[in-house]
Short mmCIF file of C-alpha atoms in Angstrom, two decimals:
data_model
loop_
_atom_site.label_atom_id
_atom_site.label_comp_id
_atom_site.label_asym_id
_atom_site.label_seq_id
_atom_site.Cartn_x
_atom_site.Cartn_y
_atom_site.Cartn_z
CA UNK I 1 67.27 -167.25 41.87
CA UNK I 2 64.82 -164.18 41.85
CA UNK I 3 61.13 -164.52 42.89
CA UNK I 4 57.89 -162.98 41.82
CA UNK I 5 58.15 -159.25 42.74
CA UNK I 6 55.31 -157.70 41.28
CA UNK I 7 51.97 -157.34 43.21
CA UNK I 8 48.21 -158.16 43.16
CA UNK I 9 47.15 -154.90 44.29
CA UNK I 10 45.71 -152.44 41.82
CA UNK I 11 44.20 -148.86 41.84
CA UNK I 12 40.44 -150.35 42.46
CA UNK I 13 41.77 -152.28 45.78
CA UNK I 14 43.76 -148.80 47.04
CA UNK I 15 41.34 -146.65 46.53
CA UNK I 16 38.59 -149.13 48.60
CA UNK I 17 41.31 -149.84 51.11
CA UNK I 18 41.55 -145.71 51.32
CA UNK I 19 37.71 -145.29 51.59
CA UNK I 20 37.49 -147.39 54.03
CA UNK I 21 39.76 -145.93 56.36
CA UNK I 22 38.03 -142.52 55.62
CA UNK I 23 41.58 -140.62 54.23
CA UNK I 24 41.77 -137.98 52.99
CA UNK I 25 42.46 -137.14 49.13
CA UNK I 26 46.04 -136.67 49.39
CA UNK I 27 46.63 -139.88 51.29
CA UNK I 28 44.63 -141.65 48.75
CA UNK I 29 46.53 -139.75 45.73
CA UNK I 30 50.06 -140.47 47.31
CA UNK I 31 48.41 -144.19 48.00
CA UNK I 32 48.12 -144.35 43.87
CA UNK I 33 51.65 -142.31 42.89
CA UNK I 34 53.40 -144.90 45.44
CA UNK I 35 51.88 -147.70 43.79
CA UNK I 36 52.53 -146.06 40.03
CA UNK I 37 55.84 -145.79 41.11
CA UNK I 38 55.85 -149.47 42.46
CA UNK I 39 56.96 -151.66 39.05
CA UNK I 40 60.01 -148.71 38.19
CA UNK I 41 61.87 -148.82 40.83
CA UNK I 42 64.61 -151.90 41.46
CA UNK I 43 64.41 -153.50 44.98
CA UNK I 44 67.56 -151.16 47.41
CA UNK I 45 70.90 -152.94 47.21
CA UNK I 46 72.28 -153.47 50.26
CA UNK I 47 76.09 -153.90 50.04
CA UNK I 48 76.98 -157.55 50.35
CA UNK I 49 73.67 -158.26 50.62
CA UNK I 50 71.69 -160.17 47.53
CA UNK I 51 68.05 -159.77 48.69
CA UNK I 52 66.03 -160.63 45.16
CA UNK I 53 65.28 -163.74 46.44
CA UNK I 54 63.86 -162.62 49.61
CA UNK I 55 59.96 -162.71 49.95
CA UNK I 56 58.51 -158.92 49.90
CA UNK I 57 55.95 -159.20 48.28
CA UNK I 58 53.65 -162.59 48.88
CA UNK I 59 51.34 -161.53 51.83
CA UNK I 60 47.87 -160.99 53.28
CA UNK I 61 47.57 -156.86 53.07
CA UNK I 62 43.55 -156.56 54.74
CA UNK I 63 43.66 -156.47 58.39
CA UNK I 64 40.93 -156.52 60.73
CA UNK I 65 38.28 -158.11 62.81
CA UNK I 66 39.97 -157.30 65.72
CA UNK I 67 38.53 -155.14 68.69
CA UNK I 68 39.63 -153.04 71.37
CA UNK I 69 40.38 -154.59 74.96
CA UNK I 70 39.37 -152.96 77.95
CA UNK I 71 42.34 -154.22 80.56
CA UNK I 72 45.84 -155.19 79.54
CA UNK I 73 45.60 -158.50 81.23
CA UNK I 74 43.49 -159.13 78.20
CA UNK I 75 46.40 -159.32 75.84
CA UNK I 76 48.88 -161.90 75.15
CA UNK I 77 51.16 -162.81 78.01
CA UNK I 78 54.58 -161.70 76.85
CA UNK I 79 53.04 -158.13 75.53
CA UNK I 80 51.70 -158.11 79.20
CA UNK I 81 55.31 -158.49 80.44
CA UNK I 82 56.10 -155.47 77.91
CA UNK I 83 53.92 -153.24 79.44
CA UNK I 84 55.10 -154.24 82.63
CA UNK I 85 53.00 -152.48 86.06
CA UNK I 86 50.70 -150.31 84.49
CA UNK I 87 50.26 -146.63 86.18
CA UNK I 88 47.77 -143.83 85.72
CA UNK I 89 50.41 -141.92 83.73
CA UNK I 90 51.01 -144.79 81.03
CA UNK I 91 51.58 -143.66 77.34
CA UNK I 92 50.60 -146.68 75.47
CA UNK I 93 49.43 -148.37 72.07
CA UNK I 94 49.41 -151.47 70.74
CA UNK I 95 48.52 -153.47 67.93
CA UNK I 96 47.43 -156.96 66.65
CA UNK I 97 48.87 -156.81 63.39
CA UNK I 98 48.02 -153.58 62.11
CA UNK I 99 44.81 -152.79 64.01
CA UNK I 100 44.93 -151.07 67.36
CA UNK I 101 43.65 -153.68 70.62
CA UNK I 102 44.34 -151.25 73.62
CA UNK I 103 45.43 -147.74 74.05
CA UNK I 104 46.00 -145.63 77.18
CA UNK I 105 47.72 -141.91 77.95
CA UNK I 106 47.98 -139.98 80.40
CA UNK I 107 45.93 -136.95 81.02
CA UNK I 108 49.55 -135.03 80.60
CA UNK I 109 49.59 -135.64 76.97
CA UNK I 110 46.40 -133.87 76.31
CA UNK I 111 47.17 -130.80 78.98
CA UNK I 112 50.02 -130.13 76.80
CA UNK I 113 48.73 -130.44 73.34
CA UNK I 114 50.54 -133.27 72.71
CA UNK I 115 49.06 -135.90 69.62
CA UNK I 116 50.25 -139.93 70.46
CA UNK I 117 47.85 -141.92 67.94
CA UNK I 118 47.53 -144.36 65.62
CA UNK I 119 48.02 -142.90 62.11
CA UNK I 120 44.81 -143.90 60.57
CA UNK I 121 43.13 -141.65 63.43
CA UNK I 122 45.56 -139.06 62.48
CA UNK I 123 44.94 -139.06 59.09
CA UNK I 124 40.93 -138.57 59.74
CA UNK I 125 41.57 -135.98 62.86
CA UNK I 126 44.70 -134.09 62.07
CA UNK I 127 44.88 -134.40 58.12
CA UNK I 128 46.72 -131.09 57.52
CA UNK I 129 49.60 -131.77 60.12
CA UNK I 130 50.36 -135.78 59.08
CA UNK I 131 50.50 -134.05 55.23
CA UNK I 132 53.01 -131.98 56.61
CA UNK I 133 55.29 -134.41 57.25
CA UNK I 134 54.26 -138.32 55.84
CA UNK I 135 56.69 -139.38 53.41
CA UNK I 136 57.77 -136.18 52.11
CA UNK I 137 61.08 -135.39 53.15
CA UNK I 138 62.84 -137.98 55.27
CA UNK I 139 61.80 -140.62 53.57
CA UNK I 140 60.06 -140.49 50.42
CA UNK I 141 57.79 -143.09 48.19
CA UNK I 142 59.86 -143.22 45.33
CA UNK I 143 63.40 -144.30 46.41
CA UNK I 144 62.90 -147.78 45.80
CA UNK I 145 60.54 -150.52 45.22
CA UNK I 146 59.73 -151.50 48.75
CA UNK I 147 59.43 -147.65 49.84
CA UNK I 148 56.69 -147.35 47.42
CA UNK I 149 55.19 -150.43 48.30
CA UNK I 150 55.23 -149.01 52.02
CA UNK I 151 53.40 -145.47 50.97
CA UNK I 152 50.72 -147.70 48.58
CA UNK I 153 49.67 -150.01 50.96
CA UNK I 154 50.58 -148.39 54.73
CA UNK I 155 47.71 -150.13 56.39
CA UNK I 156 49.21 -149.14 60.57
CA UNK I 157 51.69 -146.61 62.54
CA UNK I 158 51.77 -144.15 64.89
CA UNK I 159 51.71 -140.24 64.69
CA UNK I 160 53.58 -138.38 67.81
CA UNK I 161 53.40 -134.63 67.67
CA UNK I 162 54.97 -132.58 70.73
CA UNK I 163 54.61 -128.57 70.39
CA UNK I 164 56.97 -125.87 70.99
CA UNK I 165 58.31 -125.60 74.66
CA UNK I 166 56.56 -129.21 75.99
CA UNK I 167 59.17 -131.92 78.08
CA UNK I 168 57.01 -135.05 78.20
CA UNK I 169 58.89 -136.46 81.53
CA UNK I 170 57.21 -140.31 80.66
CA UNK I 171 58.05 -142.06 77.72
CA UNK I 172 55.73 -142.92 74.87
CA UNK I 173 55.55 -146.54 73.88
CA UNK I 174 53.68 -149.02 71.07
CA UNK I 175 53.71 -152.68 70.91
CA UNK I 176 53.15 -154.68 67.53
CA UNK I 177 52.31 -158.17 67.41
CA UNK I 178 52.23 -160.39 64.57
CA UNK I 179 49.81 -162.96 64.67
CA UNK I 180 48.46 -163.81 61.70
CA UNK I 181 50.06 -166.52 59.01
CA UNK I 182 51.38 -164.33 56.06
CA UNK I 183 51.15 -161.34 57.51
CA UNK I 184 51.56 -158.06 55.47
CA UNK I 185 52.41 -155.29 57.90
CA UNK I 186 53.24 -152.16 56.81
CA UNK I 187 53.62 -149.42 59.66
CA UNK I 188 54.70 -145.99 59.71
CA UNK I 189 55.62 -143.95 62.70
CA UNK I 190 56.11 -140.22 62.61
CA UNK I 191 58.06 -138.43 65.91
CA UNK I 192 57.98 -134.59 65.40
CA UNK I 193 59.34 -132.68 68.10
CA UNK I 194 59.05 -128.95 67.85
CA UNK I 195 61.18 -126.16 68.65
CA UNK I 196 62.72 -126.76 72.56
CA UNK I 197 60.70 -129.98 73.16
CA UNK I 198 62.01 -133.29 74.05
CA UNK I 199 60.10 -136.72 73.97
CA UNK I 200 60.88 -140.19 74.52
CA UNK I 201 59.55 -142.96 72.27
CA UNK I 202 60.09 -146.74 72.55
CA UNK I 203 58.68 -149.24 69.45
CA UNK I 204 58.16 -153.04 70.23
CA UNK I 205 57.72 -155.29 67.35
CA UNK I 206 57.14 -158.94 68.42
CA UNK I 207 55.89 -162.38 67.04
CA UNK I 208 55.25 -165.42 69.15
CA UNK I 209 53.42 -167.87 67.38
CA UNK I 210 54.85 -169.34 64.82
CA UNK I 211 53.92 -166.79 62.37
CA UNK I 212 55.42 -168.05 58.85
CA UNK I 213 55.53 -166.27 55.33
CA UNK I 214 55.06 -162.53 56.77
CA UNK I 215 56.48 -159.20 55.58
CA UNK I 216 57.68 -156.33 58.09
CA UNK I 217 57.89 -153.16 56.01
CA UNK I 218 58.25 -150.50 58.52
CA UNK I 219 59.05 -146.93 57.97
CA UNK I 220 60.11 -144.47 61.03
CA UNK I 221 60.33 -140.49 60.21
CA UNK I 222 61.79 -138.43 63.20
CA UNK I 223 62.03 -134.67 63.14
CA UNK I 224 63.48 -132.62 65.46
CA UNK I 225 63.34 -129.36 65.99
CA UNK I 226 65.92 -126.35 66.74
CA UNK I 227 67.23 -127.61 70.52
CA UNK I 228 64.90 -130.57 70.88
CA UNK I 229 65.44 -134.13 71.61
CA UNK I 230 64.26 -137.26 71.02
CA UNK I 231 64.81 -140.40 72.56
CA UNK I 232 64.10 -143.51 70.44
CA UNK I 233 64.16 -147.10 71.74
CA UNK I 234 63.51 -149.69 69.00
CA UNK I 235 63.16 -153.43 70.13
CA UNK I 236 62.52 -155.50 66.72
CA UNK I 237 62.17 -159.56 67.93
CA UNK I 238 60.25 -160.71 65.12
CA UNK I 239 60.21 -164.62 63.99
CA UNK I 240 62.26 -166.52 61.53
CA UNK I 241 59.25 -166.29 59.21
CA UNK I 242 59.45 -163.16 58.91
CA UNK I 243 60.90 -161.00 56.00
CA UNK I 244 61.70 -157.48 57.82
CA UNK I 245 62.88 -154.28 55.67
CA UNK I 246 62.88 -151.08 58.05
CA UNK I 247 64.05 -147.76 57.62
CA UNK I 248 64.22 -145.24 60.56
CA UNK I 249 65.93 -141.83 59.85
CA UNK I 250 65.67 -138.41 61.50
CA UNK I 251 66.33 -135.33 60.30
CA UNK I 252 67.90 -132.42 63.55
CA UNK I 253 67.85 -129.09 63.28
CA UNK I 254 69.85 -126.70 65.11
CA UNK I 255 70.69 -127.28 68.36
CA UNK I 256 68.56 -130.42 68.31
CA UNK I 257 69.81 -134.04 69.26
CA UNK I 258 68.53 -137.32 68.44
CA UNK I 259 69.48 -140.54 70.63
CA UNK I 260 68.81 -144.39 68.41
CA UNK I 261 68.89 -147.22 71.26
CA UNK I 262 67.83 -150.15 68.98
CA UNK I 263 68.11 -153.95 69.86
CA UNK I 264 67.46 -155.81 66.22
CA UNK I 265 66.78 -159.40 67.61
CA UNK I 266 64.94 -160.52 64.18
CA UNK I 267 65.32 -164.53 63.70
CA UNK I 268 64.23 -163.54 59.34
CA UNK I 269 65.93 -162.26 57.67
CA UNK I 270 65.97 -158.33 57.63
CA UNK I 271 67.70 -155.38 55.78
CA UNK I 272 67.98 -152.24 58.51
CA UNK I 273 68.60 -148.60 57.28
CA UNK I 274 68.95 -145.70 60.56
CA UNK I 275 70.24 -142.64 59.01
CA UNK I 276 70.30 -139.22 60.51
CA UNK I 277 71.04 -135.76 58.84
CA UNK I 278 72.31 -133.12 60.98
CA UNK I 279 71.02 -130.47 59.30
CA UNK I 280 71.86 -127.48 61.98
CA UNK I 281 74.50 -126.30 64.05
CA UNK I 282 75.81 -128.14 67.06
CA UNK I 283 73.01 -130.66 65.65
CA UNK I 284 74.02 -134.29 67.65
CA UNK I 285 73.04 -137.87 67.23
CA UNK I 286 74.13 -141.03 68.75
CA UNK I 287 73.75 -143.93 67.64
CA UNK I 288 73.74 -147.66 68.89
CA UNK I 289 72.76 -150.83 67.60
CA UNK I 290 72.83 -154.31 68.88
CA UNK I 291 71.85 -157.75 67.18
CA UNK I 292 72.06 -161.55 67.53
CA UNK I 293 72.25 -163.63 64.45
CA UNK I 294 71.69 -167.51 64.68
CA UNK I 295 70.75 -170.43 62.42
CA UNK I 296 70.35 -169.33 58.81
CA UNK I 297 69.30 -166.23 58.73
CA UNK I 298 71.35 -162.97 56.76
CA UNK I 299 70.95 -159.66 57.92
CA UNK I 300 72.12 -156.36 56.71
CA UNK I 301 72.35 -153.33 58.84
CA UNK I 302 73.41 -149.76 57.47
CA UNK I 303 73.86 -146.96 59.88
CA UNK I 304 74.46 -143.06 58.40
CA UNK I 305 74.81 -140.14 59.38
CA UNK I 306 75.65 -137.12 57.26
CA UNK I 307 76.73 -133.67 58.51
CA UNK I 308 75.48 -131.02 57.15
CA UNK I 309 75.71 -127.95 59.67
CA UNK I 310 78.75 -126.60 61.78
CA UNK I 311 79.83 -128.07 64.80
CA UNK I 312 77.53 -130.92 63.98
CA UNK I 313 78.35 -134.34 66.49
CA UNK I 314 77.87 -137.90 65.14
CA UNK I 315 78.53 -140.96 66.79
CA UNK I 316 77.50 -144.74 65.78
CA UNK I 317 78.66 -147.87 68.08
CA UNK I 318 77.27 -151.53 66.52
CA UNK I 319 77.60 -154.78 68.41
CA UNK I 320 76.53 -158.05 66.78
CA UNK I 321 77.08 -161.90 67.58
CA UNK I 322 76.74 -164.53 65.39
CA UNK I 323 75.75 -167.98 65.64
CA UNK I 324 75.48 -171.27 63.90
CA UNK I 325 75.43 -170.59 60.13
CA UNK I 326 74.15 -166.84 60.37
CA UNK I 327 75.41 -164.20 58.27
CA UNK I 328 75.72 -160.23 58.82
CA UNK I 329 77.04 -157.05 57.43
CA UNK I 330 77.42 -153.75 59.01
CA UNK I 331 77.82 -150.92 57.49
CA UNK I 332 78.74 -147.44 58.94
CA UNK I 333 78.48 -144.41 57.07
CA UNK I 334 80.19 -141.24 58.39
CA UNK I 335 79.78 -138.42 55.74
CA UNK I 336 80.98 -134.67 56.43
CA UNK I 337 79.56 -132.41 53.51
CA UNK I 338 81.61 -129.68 52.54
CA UNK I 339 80.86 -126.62 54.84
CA UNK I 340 80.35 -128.40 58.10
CA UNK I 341 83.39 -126.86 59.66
CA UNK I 342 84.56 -128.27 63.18
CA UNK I 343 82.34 -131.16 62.97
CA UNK I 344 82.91 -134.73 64.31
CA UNK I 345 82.33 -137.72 63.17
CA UNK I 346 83.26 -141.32 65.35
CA UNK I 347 82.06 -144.98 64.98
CA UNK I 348 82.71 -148.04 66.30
CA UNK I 349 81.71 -151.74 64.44
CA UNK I 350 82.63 -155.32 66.59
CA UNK I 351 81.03 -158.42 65.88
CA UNK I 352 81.44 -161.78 67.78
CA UNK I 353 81.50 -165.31 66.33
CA UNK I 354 81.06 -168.28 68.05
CA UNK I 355 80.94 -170.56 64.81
CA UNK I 356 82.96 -171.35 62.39
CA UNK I 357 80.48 -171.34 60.20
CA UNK I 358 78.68 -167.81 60.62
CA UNK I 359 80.11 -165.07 58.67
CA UNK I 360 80.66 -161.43 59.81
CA UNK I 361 81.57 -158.21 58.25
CA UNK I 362 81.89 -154.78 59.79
CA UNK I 363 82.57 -151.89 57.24
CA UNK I 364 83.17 -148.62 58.69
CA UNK I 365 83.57 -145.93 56.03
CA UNK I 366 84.03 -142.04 56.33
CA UNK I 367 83.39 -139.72 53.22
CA UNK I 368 85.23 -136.18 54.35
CA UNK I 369 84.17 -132.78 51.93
CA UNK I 370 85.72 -130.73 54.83
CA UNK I 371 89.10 -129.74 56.17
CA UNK I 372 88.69 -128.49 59.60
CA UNK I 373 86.87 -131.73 61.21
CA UNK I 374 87.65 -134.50 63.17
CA UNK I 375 86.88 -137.94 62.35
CA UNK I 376 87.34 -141.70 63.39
CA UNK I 377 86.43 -145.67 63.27
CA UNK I 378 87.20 -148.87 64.60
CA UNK I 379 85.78 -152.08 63.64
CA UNK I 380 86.54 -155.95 64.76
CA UNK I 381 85.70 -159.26 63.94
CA UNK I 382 86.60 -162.05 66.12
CA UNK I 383 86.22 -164.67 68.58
CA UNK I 384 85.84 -163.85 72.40
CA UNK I 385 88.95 -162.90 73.59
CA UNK I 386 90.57 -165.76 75.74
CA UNK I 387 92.32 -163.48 78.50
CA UNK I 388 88.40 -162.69 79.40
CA UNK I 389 87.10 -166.12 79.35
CA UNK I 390 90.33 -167.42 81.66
CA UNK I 391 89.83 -164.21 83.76
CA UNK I 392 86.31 -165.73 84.89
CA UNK I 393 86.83 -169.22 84.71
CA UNK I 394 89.78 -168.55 87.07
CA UNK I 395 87.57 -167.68 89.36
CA UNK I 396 85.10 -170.86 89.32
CA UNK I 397 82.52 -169.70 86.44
CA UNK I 398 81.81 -172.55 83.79
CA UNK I 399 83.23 -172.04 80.27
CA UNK I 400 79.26 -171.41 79.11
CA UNK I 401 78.44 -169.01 82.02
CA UNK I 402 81.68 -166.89 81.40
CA UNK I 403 80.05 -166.70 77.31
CA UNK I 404 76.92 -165.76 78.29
CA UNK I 405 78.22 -163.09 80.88
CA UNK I 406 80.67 -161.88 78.13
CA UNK I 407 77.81 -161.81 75.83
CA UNK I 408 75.60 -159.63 78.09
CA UNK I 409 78.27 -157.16 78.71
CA UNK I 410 79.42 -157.08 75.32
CA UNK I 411 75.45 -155.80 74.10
CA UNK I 412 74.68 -154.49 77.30
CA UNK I 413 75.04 -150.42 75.91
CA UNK I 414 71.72 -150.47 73.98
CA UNK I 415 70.14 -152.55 76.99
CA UNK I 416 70.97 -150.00 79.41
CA UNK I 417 70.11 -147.24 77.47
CA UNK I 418 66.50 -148.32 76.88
CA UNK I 419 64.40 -146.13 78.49
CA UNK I 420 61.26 -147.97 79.73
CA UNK I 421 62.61 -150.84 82.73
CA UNK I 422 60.03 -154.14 81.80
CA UNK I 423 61.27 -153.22 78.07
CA UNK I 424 65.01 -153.49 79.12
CA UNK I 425 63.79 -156.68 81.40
CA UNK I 426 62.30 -158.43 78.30
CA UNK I 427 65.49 -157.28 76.06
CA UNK I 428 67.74 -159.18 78.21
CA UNK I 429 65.60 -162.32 78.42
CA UNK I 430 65.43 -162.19 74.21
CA UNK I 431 69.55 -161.99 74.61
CA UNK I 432 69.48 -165.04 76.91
CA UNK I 433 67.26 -167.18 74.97
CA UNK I 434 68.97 -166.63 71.64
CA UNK I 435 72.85 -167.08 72.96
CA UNK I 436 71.23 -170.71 74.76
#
């Protein structure tokens, strides 16, 4: 059964929403083309996946009322534990909802010219430069309904902007928090990394209350420049009533190299879309994505990556475990375009079950244009495998202790590759809580 798509917003509430924020005119115009564009477009289809039923568009868009803290220790306990030890040299934002409640950087950051704000600053102080690159190109307005949606009513984010020739040596990190009942949270984070920079970036999005009938639409655009790299963490634990569609993609220019470490510990049900172009020669990306489904929930998670210049390197590894009645879909996407000569292309899907009742599917698929590449993938679905379970109970661990080591082990290359140590810490306590 489908539900009410359509929305309540019209041009009189965007353009008052716009005004006051203080955008500029082509925020506001691409505000009213997105939402134009809103009622043509079909929800995206993910493969397997029937989401017309799912709840996009039944939320509470107006935000506010909150105010900025003056110490951390002001903030909810677990986004406390986030943060972890705060130093002088902290790169930090986050949010209640969509409304920035503390913010801190380093004096680094503005010695090198570097921009780490919250987009609705960015869209008052550096107009010309977010035009540049919001919605444009990597992801655009019009692909589908909710991408429209997202560019009508964008109400938080982030804008990171590193020059030409600037290493940031500490990482860069935001922390959402839903707390409202029917949240509507639509955030949008831009990374651009310029020519021979490289910046690390790490994106918590948490709920702890019990935050019922709220929508996640979240949009991430990462560019990188010729022989720069970014680093991007993702940590998504966001409650079972919430409705989560997020795209992150990146587009890598020559020489450039994009890592994806992202732990997708939703417990709604969410539709995930990471896709990279390698645009450039010897452009790389890697790739890895970890989840736990449990109870009832369905998830679908796409991962891409198309090839577009020579020598190009692409590699995607996806881990999932299911529980109870949960149900999941991976798909990887390895396409070589015709013309990128001597590129490679290698993947990897495995998902656990531990019920009989949850349902797994790992789909690796590559799409070759070109003769002089190399290529690969692997996928599994399965149980844990008994050799390993009598292998440690052999040596006095308990049947559950020996699952819950396995478990760890089995997820632990996104955990270890996170880049920020009480963001890892809290990663591995989400993992132990949801495999209880």
């Amino acid at each position: 059964m489908s539900v009410e798509t359509k929305i309540t917003f019209d041009q009189d509430y965007i353009k008052e929403f716009s005004k006051g924020r203080g955008e500029p005119e082509w925020l506001l115009n691409l505000r009213l083309s997105s939402l134009d564009t809103v009622d043509q477009k079909e929800l995206p289809k993910p493969d397997k996946t029937k989401i017309t039923s799912w709840n996009f568009t039944d939320f509470k868009h107006e935000q506010g009322g909150k105010e900025l803290v003056s110490s951390a220790s002001e903030l909810h306990e677990e986004v406390v534990a986030l943060i972890g030890e705060e130093t002088d040299n902290q790169n930090l934002l986050v949010f209640q909802d969509a409304t920035v409640v503390y913010e801190k950087s380093g004096s680094e950051l503005a010695n090198q010219g570097v921009i780490f704000t919250d987009i609705a600053t960015a869209a008052r102080d550096h107009s010309d430069l977010l035009q540049k690159y919001f919605m444009n190109d990597v992801v655009k307005y019009d692909e589908n309904r909710l991408t429209a949606l997202h560019g009508a009513l964008m109400n938080g984010g982030v804008f990171i902007y590193v020059p030409k020739n600037t290493e940031l040596t500490v990482p860069l990190q935001t922390i959402v928090q839903l707390e409202k009942e029917g949240t509507g949270l639509f955030n949008h984070v831009i990374v651009v990394a310029e020519d021979n920079s490289s910046v690390t970036y790490v994106e918590n999005y948490v709920s702890f209350a019990n935050v019922n009938n709220a929508v996640a639409n979240i949009v991430a655009e990462v560019f990188v420049g010729q022989n720069a790299r970014v680093s991007f963490g993702g940590v998504d634990n966001l409650g079972a009533g919430v409705t989560t569609y997020v795209v992150r993609r990146a587009n890598v220019a020559r020489d450039g190299r994009v890592d994806w470490a992202l732990g997708q510990m939703n417990d709604g049900n969410t539709v995930s879309d990471n896709t990279t172009h390698l645009i450039g020669e010897n452009s790389y990306a890697d790739t890895k994505t970890v989840t736990i489904g449990r109870g009832q929930q369905k998830q679908n998670f796409t991962t891409q990556i198309f090839h577009h210049g020579k020598h190009s390197e692409g590699y995607i590894l996806k881990h999932g475990v299911m529980r109870e009645e949960a149900t999941m879909i991976f798909n990887g996407i390895t396409k070589i375009e015709h013309g990128a000569t001597k590129s490679n292309g290698e993947q990897t899907e495995r998902v656990l079950m531990l019920s009989e009742k949850a349902r797994g599917d790992a789909n690796p698929i590559l799409l070759i244009d070109e003769d002089d590449v190399t290529a690969g993938h692997a996928a599994s679905v399965g149980r844990i495998d008994p050799l390993q379970m009598f292998y440690l109970m052999s040596r006095g661990i308990t049947k559950l202790e020996a699952e819950r080591l396995i478990i760890h082990g089995f997820l632990a290359p996104v955990v270890n590759q996170l880049p920020v140590e009480s963001v890892k810490d809290r990663m591995r306590e989400v993992i132990e809580r949801k495999v209880k």
